[in-house]
Amino acid sequence: EDAAGNSWSPPALIEQSNFMPLTVAAVESNPAVLGFDDVSGNPTQLVFRRANDSMGSNWGSPVVVHSEPGGFFGPGESWANVMVAFHVVNARPVIAFATGGQTKISFVRADDSVGSSWPPADVLLDQVTKARFFTLTEVSGRLAFGFTTESVETNRLAIEQ
């Protein structure tokens, strides 16, 4: 709560059900979380939630961003293999995520500034060998997405055209 980060509010409860938050960002000045719908098995839905206030004491309903019927994990994978990036670019939440055992990288931008609806995700890259370490940022008003691959530890950067 203070500028030096020495004082914090008590942690706010987002939800007590099967929701695994992965990352957080400020969306229209309120905290928002991105997470999975299942904490025990192989999650099938990527879910967005935005707080109704700036302290995160009251949360809006979950919005499904993407469904993956077979689950997000590949064979033998677990939570340690989750690759997701979440950022706000041009006043809209943006998400990049991996599916298919981290062989397919998809991207989706919310239809509005608060993330109340999301279009179908676009595949950015397919047939990638174990995509890792995702990051999103804004460069001169365009989305920039960075990642590496396990096969040859190649660092890559894609910038929106």
Coordinates of N, CA, C and O in Angstrom, one line a residue:
E1 N 0.8 -1.2 0.0 CA 0.0 0.0 0.0 C 0.8 1.3 0.0 O 0.4 2.3 -0.4
D2 N 2.1 1.2 0.5 CA 2.9 2.4 0.4 C 3.9 2.3 -0.7 O 4.1 1.3 -1.3
A3 N 4.4 3.5 -1.1 CA 5.3 3.5 -2.3 C 6.5 2.7 -2.2 O 7.0 2.2 -3.2
A4 N 7.0 2.4 -1.0 CA 8.2 1.6 -0.8 C 7.9 0.1 -0.8 O 8.8 -0.7 -0.8
G5 N 6.6 -0.3 -0.8 CA 6.3 -1.7 -0.7 C 6.5 -2.3 0.7 O 6.6 -3.5 0.8
N6 N 6.5 -1.5 1.7 CA 6.6 -2.0 3.1 C 5.4 -2.4 3.8 O 5.4 -3.1 4.8
S7 N 4.2 -1.9 3.3 CA 3.0 -2.2 3.9 C 2.0 -2.7 2.9 O 1.9 -2.2 1.8
W8 N 1.3 -3.8 3.2 CA 0.5 -4.5 2.3 C -0.9 -4.7 2.9 O -1.0 -4.9 4.1
S9 N -1.9 -4.7 2.0 CA -3.3 -5.0 2.5 C -3.3 -6.5 2.7 O -2.5 -7.3 2.2
P10 N -4.3 -7.0 3.6 CA -4.4 -8.5 3.7 C -4.8 -9.1 2.3 O -5.5 -8.5 1.5
P11 N -4.3 -10.3 2.1 CA -4.6 -10.9 0.8 C -6.1 -11.1 0.6 O -6.8 -11.5 1.6
A12 N -6.7 -10.7 -0.5 CA -8.1 -10.8 -0.8 C -8.4 -12.2 -1.4 O -7.6 -12.8 -2.2
L13 N -9.5 -12.7 -1.0 CA -10.0 -14.0 -1.5 C -10.6 -13.8 -2.9 O -11.5 -13.0 -3.0
I14 N -10.1 -14.5 -3.9 CA -10.6 -14.4 -5.2 C -11.8 -15.4 -5.4 O -12.8 -15.1 -5.8
E15 N -11.5 -16.6 -5.0 CA -12.5 -17.7 -5.2 C -12.1 -18.9 -4.4 O -10.9 -19.2 -4.2
Q16 N -13.0 -19.7 -3.8 CA -12.6 -20.9 -3.1 C -12.8 -22.2 -3.9 O -12.6 -23.2 -3.3
S17 N -13.3 -22.1 -5.1 CA -13.6 -23.3 -5.8 C -12.3 -23.7 -6.7 O -11.2 -23.3 -6.4
N18 N -12.6 -24.5 -7.7 CA -11.5 -25.0 -8.6 C -11.0 -23.9 -9.5 O -11.3 -23.9 -10.7
F19 N -10.2 -23.0 -9.0 CA -9.6 -21.9 -9.8 C -8.2 -21.8 -9.4 O -7.9 -21.6 -8.3
M20 N -7.3 -21.9 -10.4 CA -5.8 -21.8 -10.1 C -5.3 -20.5 -10.8 O -5.1 -20.5 -12.0
P21 N -5.1 -19.4 -10.1 CA -4.6 -18.2 -10.7 C -3.2 -18.4 -11.1 O -2.4 -19.0 -10.4
L22 N -2.9 -17.9 -12.3 CA -1.5 -18.0 -12.9 C -0.7 -16.7 -12.9 O 0.5 -16.7 -12.7
T23 N -1.4 -15.6 -13.2 CA -0.7 -14.4 -13.3 C -1.8 -13.2 -13.1 O -3.0 -13.4 -13.2
V24 N -1.2 -12.1 -12.8 CA -2.1 -10.9 -12.5 C -1.6 -9.7 -13.3 O -0.5 -9.6 -13.7
A25 N -2.6 -8.8 -13.6 CA -2.3 -7.5 -14.3 C -3.3 -6.5 -13.9 O -4.4 -6.9 -13.4
A26 N -3.0 -5.3 -14.1 CA -4.0 -4.2 -13.8 C -4.8 -4.0 -15.1 O -4.2 -3.7 -16.2
V27 N -6.1 -4.1 -15.0 CA -7.0 -3.9 -16.2 C -8.0 -2.8 -15.8 O -8.8 -3.0 -14.9
E28 N -7.9 -1.7 -16.5 CA -8.8 -0.5 -16.1 C -8.6 -0.2 -14.7 O -9.6 0.0 -14.0
S29 N -7.4 -0.1 -14.2 CA -7.0 0.2 -12.8 C -7.4 -0.7 -11.7 O -7.3 -0.5 -10.5
N30 N -8.0 -1.9 -12.1 CA -8.3 -2.9 -11.1 C -7.5 -4.2 -11.3 O -7.2 -4.5 -12.5
P31 N -7.2 -4.9 -10.3 CA -6.5 -6.2 -10.5 C -7.3 -7.2 -11.3 O -8.6 -7.2 -11.1
A32 N -6.7 -7.9 -12.1 CA -7.3 -9.0 -12.9 C -6.4 -10.2 -12.8 O -5.2 -10.1 -12.8
V33 N -7.0 -11.4 -12.8 CA -6.2 -12.6 -12.8 C -6.6 -13.5 -13.9 O -7.7 -13.5 -14.4
L34 N -5.6 -14.3 -14.4 CA -5.8 -15.2 -15.4 C -5.5 -16.6 -14.8 O -4.5 -16.7 -14.1
G35 N -6.3 -17.6 -15.0 CA -6.0 -18.9 -14.4 C -6.8 -20.0 -15.1 O -7.4 -19.8 -16.1
F36 N -6.6 -21.2 -14.5 CA -7.3 -22.4 -15.0 C -8.5 -22.8 -14.2 O -8.5 -22.4 -13.0
D37 N -9.4 -23.5 -14.7 CA -10.6 -23.9 -14.1 C -10.5 -25.1 -13.2 O -11.4 -25.5 -12.5
D38 N -9.3 -25.7 -13.1 CA -9.2 -27.0 -12.4 C -7.9 -27.0 -11.7 O -6.8 -26.8 -12.3
V39 N -7.9 -27.4 -10.4 CA -6.7 -27.4 -9.6 C -6.2 -28.8 -9.4 O -5.1 -29.0 -8.8
S40 N -6.9 -29.8 -9.8 CA -6.6 -31.2 -9.5 C -6.1 -32.0 -10.7 O -5.3 -32.9 -10.5
G41 N -6.7 -31.7 -11.8 CA -6.4 -32.6 -13.0 C -5.7 -31.8 -14.1 O -4.9 -30.9 -13.9
N42 N -6.2 -32.1 -15.3 CA -5.7 -31.4 -16.5 C -6.7 -30.3 -16.9 O -7.8 -30.7 -17.4
P43 N -6.5 -29.1 -16.6 CA -7.5 -28.0 -16.8 C -7.9 -27.9 -18.3 O -7.0 -28.1 -19.2
T44 N -9.1 -27.6 -18.5 CA -9.6 -27.5 -19.9 C -10.1 -26.1 -20.3 O -10.4 -25.8 -21.4
Q45 N -10.1 -25.1 -19.3 CA -10.5 -23.8 -19.6 C -9.5 -22.8 -19.0 O -9.1 -22.9 -17.8
L46 N -9.1 -21.8 -19.8 CA -8.4 -20.6 -19.4 C -9.4 -19.5 -19.0 O -10.3 -19.2 -19.8
V47 N -9.3 -19.0 -17.8 CA -10.4 -18.2 -17.2 C -9.8 -16.8 -16.8 O -8.7 -16.7 -16.2
F48 N -10.5 -15.7 -17.1 CA -10.2 -14.4 -16.7 C -11.1 -13.9 -15.7 O -12.3 -14.1 -15.8
R49 N -10.6 -13.2 -14.7 CA -11.4 -12.6 -13.6 C -10.9 -11.2 -13.3 O -9.7 -11.1 -13.1
R50 N -11.7 -10.2 -13.2 CA -11.3 -8.8 -12.9 C -12.1 -8.4 -11.7 O -13.2 -8.6 -11.5
A51 N -11.3 -7.8 -10.8 CA -11.9 -7.2 -9.5 C -12.8 -6.1 -9.9 O -12.6 -5.3 -10.8
N52 N -13.8 -5.9 -9.0 CA -14.8 -4.8 -9.2 C -14.3 -3.5 -8.5 O -14.9 -2.5 -8.6
D53 N -13.2 -3.6 -7.8 CA -12.6 -2.5 -7.1 C -11.1 -2.5 -7.1 O -10.5 -3.6 -7.5
S54 N -10.4 -1.4 -6.8 CA -9.0 -1.4 -7.0 C -8.2 -2.2 -5.9 O -7.0 -2.5 -6.2
M55 N -8.8 -2.6 -4.9 CA -8.1 -3.4 -3.8 C -8.4 -4.9 -4.0 O -7.8 -5.7 -3.2
G56 N -9.2 -5.3 -4.9 CA -9.5 -6.7 -5.1 C -10.3 -7.3 -4.1 O -10.2 -8.5 -3.9
S57 N -11.2 -6.6 -3.4 CA -12.0 -7.1 -2.3 C -13.3 -7.7 -2.9 O -14.0 -8.5 -2.2
N58 N -13.7 -7.4 -4.1 CA -14.9 -7.9 -4.7 C -14.6 -8.2 -6.2 O -14.1 -7.4 -6.9
W59 N -14.9 -9.5 -6.6 CA -14.5 -9.9 -7.9 C -15.7 -10.2 -8.8 O -16.7 -10.7 -8.4
G60 N -15.5 -9.9 -10.1 CA -16.5 -10.1 -11.1 C -16.6 -11.6 -11.4 O -15.7 -12.4 -11.0
S61 N -17.5 -12.0 -12.2 CA -17.7 -13.4 -12.6 C -16.6 -13.8 -13.5 O -16.0 -13.0 -14.3
P62 N -16.3 -15.1 -13.5 CA -15.2 -15.6 -14.4 C -15.7 -15.6 -15.8 O -16.9 -15.8 -16.1
V63 N -14.8 -15.3 -16.7 CA -15.0 -15.3 -18.2 C -14.1 -16.3 -18.8 O -12.9 -16.2 -18.7
V64 N -14.6 -17.2 -19.5 CA -13.8 -18.2 -20.2 C -13.1 -17.6 -21.4 O -13.8 -17.0 -22.3
V65 N -11.8 -17.6 -21.5 CA -11.0 -17.0 -22.5 C -10.8 -18.1 -23.6 O -10.9 -17.8 -24.8
H66 N -10.5 -19.3 -23.2 CA -10.2 -20.4 -24.2 C -10.5 -21.7 -23.6 O -10.2 -21.9 -22.4
S67 N -11.1 -22.6 -24.4 CA -11.4 -24.0 -23.9 C -10.5 -24.9 -24.7 O -10.4 -24.7 -25.9
E68 N -9.9 -25.9 -24.1 CA -9.1 -26.9 -24.7 C -9.6 -28.2 -24.2 O -9.3 -28.7 -23.1
P69 N -10.5 -28.8 -25.0 CA -11.2 -30.1 -24.6 C -10.3 -31.2 -24.1 O -10.7 -31.9 -23.1
G70 N -9.1 -31.4 -24.7 CA -8.2 -32.4 -24.2 C -7.4 -32.0 -23.0 O -6.6 -32.8 -22.5
G71 N -7.5 -30.8 -22.6 CA -6.7 -30.2 -21.5 C -5.4 -29.5 -22.0 O -5.0 -29.7 -23.1
F72 N -4.9 -28.6 -21.2 CA -3.8 -27.8 -21.6 C -2.4 -28.5 -21.4 O -1.4 -28.1 -22.0
F73 N -2.4 -29.6 -20.7 CA -1.1 -30.3 -20.4 C -1.0 -31.4 -21.5 O -1.9 -32.1 -21.8
G74 N 0.3 -31.6 -21.9 CA 0.6 -32.8 -22.8 C 0.9 -34.0 -21.9 O 0.9 -33.9 -20.7
P75 N 1.1 -35.1 -22.5 CA 1.4 -36.4 -21.8 C 2.6 -36.2 -20.8 O 3.6 -35.6 -21.2
G76 N 2.4 -36.5 -19.6 CA 3.4 -36.4 -18.5 C 3.7 -35.0 -18.0 O 4.6 -34.8 -17.3
E77 N 2.9 -34.0 -18.4 CA 3.1 -32.7 -18.0 C 2.3 -32.3 -16.8 O 1.3 -33.0 -16.5
S78 N 2.7 -31.3 -16.1 CA 2.0 -30.8 -14.9 C 2.0 -29.3 -14.8 O 2.4 -28.7 -15.8
W79 N 1.7 -28.8 -13.7 CA 1.6 -27.3 -13.5 C 3.0 -26.7 -13.8 O 3.0 -25.5 -14.2
A80 N 4.1 -27.4 -13.6 CA 5.4 -26.8 -13.9 C 5.6 -26.5 -15.4 O 6.4 -25.7 -15.7
N81 N 4.7 -27.0 -16.2 CA 4.8 -26.8 -17.7 C 3.9 -25.8 -18.2 O 3.8 -25.6 -19.5
V82 N 3.2 -25.1 -17.4 CA 2.2 -24.0 -17.8 C 3.0 -22.8 -18.4 O 3.9 -22.3 -17.8
M83 N 2.6 -22.4 -19.6 CA 3.2 -21.3 -20.2 C 2.1 -20.3 -20.6 O 1.3 -20.6 -21.5
V84 N 2.0 -19.1 -19.9 CA 1.0 -18.1 -20.1 C 1.7 -16.8 -19.9 O 2.5 -16.6 -19.1
A85 N 1.3 -15.8 -20.8 CA 1.7 -14.4 -20.6 C 0.4 -13.5 -20.6 O -0.5 -13.8 -21.4
F86 N 0.3 -12.5 -19.8 CA -0.8 -11.6 -19.7 C -0.4 -10.2 -19.6 O 0.5 -9.9 -18.8
H87 N -0.9 -9.3 -20.4 CA -0.5 -7.9 -20.4 C -1.7 -7.1 -21.0 O -2.6 -7.6 -21.6
V88 N -1.6 -5.8 -20.8 CA -2.6 -4.9 -21.4 C -1.9 -4.0 -22.4 O -0.9 -3.4 -22.2
V89 N -2.4 -4.1 -23.7 CA -1.8 -3.4 -24.8 C -2.9 -2.6 -25.5 O -4.0 -3.2 -25.8
N90 N -2.7 -1.3 -25.7 CA -3.7 -0.4 -26.3 C -5.1 -0.5 -25.6 O -6.1 -0.7 -26.2
A91 N -5.0 -0.5 -24.2 CA -6.1 -0.5 -23.3 C -7.0 -1.8 -23.4 O -8.1 -1.8 -23.0
R92 N -6.4 -2.9 -23.9 CA -7.2 -4.2 -23.9 C -6.3 -5.3 -23.4 O -5.1 -5.4 -23.8
P93 N -6.8 -6.2 -22.5 CA -6.1 -7.3 -22.1 C -5.7 -8.2 -23.2 O -6.5 -8.5 -24.1
V94 N -4.5 -8.8 -23.2 CA -3.9 -9.7 -24.2 C -3.3 -10.9 -23.5 O -2.7 -10.7 -22.5
I95 N -3.5 -12.0 -24.1 CA -3.0 -13.3 -23.5 C -2.3 -14.1 -24.6 O -2.9 -14.2 -25.7
A96 N -1.2 -14.7 -24.2 CA -0.5 -15.7 -25.1 C -0.4 -16.9 -24.2 O -0.2 -16.9 -23.0
F97 N -0.7 -18.1 -24.8 CA -0.6 -19.3 -24.0 C -0.2 -20.5 -24.9 O -0.4 -20.4 -26.2
A98 N 0.3 -21.6 -24.3 CA 0.7 -22.8 -25.1 C -0.3 -23.9 -24.8 O -0.8 -24.0 -23.7
T99 N -0.5 -24.7 -25.8 CA -1.3 -25.9 -25.6 C -0.6 -27.0 -26.4 O 0.4 -26.8 -27.0
G100 N -1.2 -28.2 -26.3 CA -0.6 -29.4 -27.0 C 0.8 -29.7 -26.6 O 1.6 -30.0 -27.4
G101 N 1.0 -29.7 -25.3 CA 2.3 -30.1 -24.8 C 3.3 -29.0 -25.2 O 4.5 -29.2 -25.4
Q102 N 2.9 -27.7 -25.2 CA 3.7 -26.5 -25.5 C 4.2 -26.5 -26.9 O 5.2 -26.0 -27.2
T103 N 3.4 -27.2 -27.8 CA 3.8 -27.2 -29.2 C 3.0 -26.2 -30.1 O 3.4 -25.9 -31.2
K104 N 2.0 -25.6 -29.5 CA 1.2 -24.6 -30.2 C 1.0 -23.4 -29.3 O 0.6 -23.5 -28.2
I105 N 1.4 -22.2 -29.9 CA 1.3 -21.0 -29.2 C 0.1 -20.2 -29.7 O 0.0 -19.9 -30.9
S106 N -0.8 -19.8 -28.9 CA -2.0 -19.0 -29.3 C -2.0 -17.7 -28.6 O -1.4 -17.5 -27.6
F107 N -2.8 -16.8 -29.2 CA -2.9 -15.4 -28.8 C -4.3 -15.0 -28.9 O -5.0 -15.3 -29.8
V108 N -4.7 -14.2 -27.9 CA -6.1 -13.6 -27.9 C -6.1 -12.3 -27.2 O -5.4 -12.0 -26.2
R109 N -6.9 -11.3 -27.8 CA -7.0 -10.0 -27.2 C -8.5 -9.8 -26.9 O -9.4 -10.1 -27.7
A110 N -8.8 -9.3 -25.7 CA -10.2 -9.1 -25.3 C -10.9 -8.1 -26.3 O -10.3 -7.3 -26.9
D111 N -12.2 -8.3 -26.3 CA -13.0 -7.5 -27.2 C -13.2 -6.1 -26.6 O -13.6 -5.2 -27.4
D112 N -13.0 -5.9 -25.3 CA -13.2 -4.6 -24.7 C -12.1 -4.4 -23.6 O -11.3 -5.2 -23.4
S113 N -12.1 -3.2 -23.0 CA -11.1 -2.8 -22.1 C -11.1 -3.5 -20.8 O -10.1 -3.5 -20.0
V114 N -12.2 -4.1 -20.4 CA -12.4 -4.8 -19.1 C -12.3 -6.3 -19.2 O -12.5 -7.0 -18.2
G115 N -12.2 -6.9 -20.4 CA -12.1 -8.3 -20.5 C -13.4 -9.0 -20.3 O -13.4 -10.2 -19.9
S116 N -14.5 -8.4 -20.6 CA -15.8 -9.0 -20.4 C -16.2 -10.1 -21.5 O -17.0 -10.9 -21.3
S117 N -15.5 -10.0 -22.7 CA -15.7 -11.0 -23.7 C -14.4 -11.1 -24.5 O -13.6 -10.2 -24.6
W118 N -14.2 -12.3 -25.1 CA -13.0 -12.7 -25.8 C -13.4 -13.4 -27.1 O -14.2 -14.3 -27.0
P119 N -12.7 -13.1 -28.2 CA -13.0 -13.8 -29.4 C -12.2 -15.1 -29.4 O -11.4 -15.4 -28.5
P120 N -12.4 -16.0 -30.4 CA -11.6 -17.2 -30.5 C -10.1 -16.8 -30.6 O -9.8 -15.8 -31.2
A121 N -9.3 -17.6 -30.0 CA -7.8 -17.4 -30.0 C -7.3 -17.7 -31.4 O -7.8 -18.6 -32.1
D122 N -6.3 -16.9 -31.8 CA -5.5 -17.2 -33.1 C -4.3 -17.9 -32.8 O -3.6 -17.7 -31.8
V123 N -3.9 -18.9 -33.6 CA -2.7 -19.6 -33.5 C -1.5 -18.7 -34.0 O -1.6 -18.3 -35.2
L124 N -0.6 -18.4 -33.1 CA 0.6 -17.6 -33.5 C 1.6 -18.5 -34.2 O 2.2 -18.2 -35.2
L125 N 1.9 -19.7 -33.5 CA 2.9 -20.6 -34.0 C 2.4 -22.1 -33.7 O 1.9 -22.3 -32.7
D126 N 2.6 -23.0 -34.7 CA 2.2 -24.4 -34.4 C 3.5 -25.2 -34.7 O 4.4 -24.8 -35.4
Q127 N 3.5 -26.4 -34.1 CA 4.7 -27.3 -34.3 C 6.0 -26.7 -33.7 O 7.0 -26.9 -34.3
V128 N 5.8 -26.1 -32.6 CA 7.0 -25.5 -31.8 C 7.5 -26.6 -30.9 O 6.7 -27.4 -30.4
T129 N 8.7 -26.7 -30.6 CA 9.3 -27.7 -29.7 C 9.4 -27.1 -28.3 O 10.3 -26.3 -28.0
K130 N 8.4 -27.4 -27.4 CA 8.4 -27.0 -26.1 C 8.7 -25.5 -25.9 O 9.7 -25.1 -25.5
A131 N 7.7 -24.7 -26.2 CA 7.8 -23.2 -25.9 C 7.9 -23.0 -24.5 O 7.2 -23.6 -23.6
R132 N 8.7 -22.0 -24.1 CA 9.0 -21.7 -22.7 C 9.1 -20.2 -22.4 O 9.4 -19.5 -23.3
F133 N 9.0 -19.8 -21.2 CA 9.3 -18.5 -20.7 C 8.6 -17.4 -21.5 O 9.3 -16.6 -22.2
F134 N 7.3 -17.3 -21.5 CA 6.6 -16.3 -22.3 C 6.6 -14.9 -21.6 O 6.6 -14.8 -20.4
T135 N 6.6 -13.9 -22.5 CA 6.5 -12.5 -22.0 C 5.8 -11.7 -23.1 O 6.0 -11.9 -24.3
L136 N 5.0 -10.8 -22.6 CA 4.3 -9.8 -23.5 C 4.5 -8.4 -23.1 O 4.6 -8.2 -21.9
T137 N 4.6 -7.5 -24.0 CA 4.8 -6.1 -23.7 C 4.3 -5.3 -24.9 O 4.0 -5.8 -25.9
E138 N 4.3 -4.0 -24.7 CA 3.9 -3.1 -25.7 C 5.1 -2.3 -26.2 O 5.9 -1.8 -25.4
V139 N 5.3 -2.3 -27.5 CA 6.5 -1.6 -28.1 C 5.9 -0.7 -29.2 O 5.3 -1.1 -30.2
S140 N 6.0 0.6 -29.0 CA 5.5 1.6 -29.9 C 4.0 1.4 -30.3 O 3.6 1.4 -31.5
G141 N 3.2 1.0 -29.3 CA 1.8 0.7 -29.6 C 1.4 -0.6 -30.1 O 0.3 -0.9 -30.4
R142 N 2.5 -1.5 -30.4 CA 2.2 -2.8 -30.9 C 2.6 -3.9 -29.9 O 3.5 -3.7 -29.1
L143 N 1.9 -5.0 -30.0 CA 2.2 -6.1 -29.1 C 3.5 -6.8 -29.5 O 3.8 -7.0 -30.7
A144 N 4.4 -7.0 -28.5 CA 5.6 -7.8 -28.7 C 5.5 -9.0 -27.8 O 5.2 -8.9 -26.6
F145 N 5.8 -10.2 -28.3 CA 5.7 -11.5 -27.6 C 7.1 -12.2 -27.7 O 7.6 -12.4 -28.8
G146 N 7.7 -12.4 -26.6 CA 9.0 -13.1 -26.5 C 8.8 -14.5 -25.9 O 8.0 -14.7 -25.0
F147 N 9.7 -15.4 -26.3 CA 9.7 -16.8 -25.8 C 10.9 -17.5 -26.2 O 11.7 -17.0 -27.0
T148 N 11.1 -18.7 -25.6 CA 12.3 -19.5 -26.0 C 11.7 -20.9 -26.3 O 10.6 -21.2 -25.9
T149 N 12.5 -21.7 -27.0 CA 12.1 -23.1 -27.2 C 13.1 -24.0 -26.6 O 14.3 -23.7 -26.5
E150 N 12.7 -25.2 -26.2 CA 13.5 -26.1 -25.5 C 14.5 -26.8 -26.4 O 15.6 -27.2 -26.1
S151 N 14.1 -27.1 -27.7 CA 14.9 -27.9 -28.6 C 16.3 -27.4 -28.8 O 17.3 -28.1 -28.7
V152 N 16.5 -26.1 -29.0 CA 17.8 -25.6 -29.2 C 18.0 -24.3 -28.4 O 18.9 -23.5 -28.6
E153 N 17.1 -24.1 -27.4 CA 17.2 -22.9 -26.5 C 17.2 -21.7 -27.4 O 18.1 -20.8 -27.1
T154 N 16.4 -21.6 -28.3 CA 16.3 -20.4 -29.2 C 15.4 -19.4 -28.7 O 14.3 -19.6 -28.4
N155 N 15.9 -18.2 -28.5 CA 15.1 -17.0 -28.0 C 14.4 -16.4 -29.3 O 15.1 -16.2 -30.3
R156 N 13.1 -16.1 -29.1 CA 12.4 -15.6 -30.3 C 11.6 -14.3 -29.8 O 11.2 -14.3 -28.7
L157 N 11.4 -13.5 -30.8 CA 10.5 -12.3 -30.5 C 9.7 -12.1 -31.7 O 10.1 -12.0 -32.9
A158 N 8.4 -11.9 -31.5 CA 7.4 -11.6 -32.6 C 6.8 -10.3 -32.2 O 6.3 -10.1 -31.1
I159 N 6.7 -9.4 -33.2 CA 6.1 -8.1 -33.0 C 4.9 -7.9 -33.9 O 5.0 -8.2 -35.2
E160 N 3.8 -7.5 -33.4 CA 2.5 -7.4 -34.1 C 2.7 -6.4 -35.3 O 3.3 -5.3 -35.1
Q161 N 2.2 -6.8 -36.4 CA 2.3 -5.9 -37.7 C 1.2 -4.9 -37.7 O 0.2 -5.0 -37.3

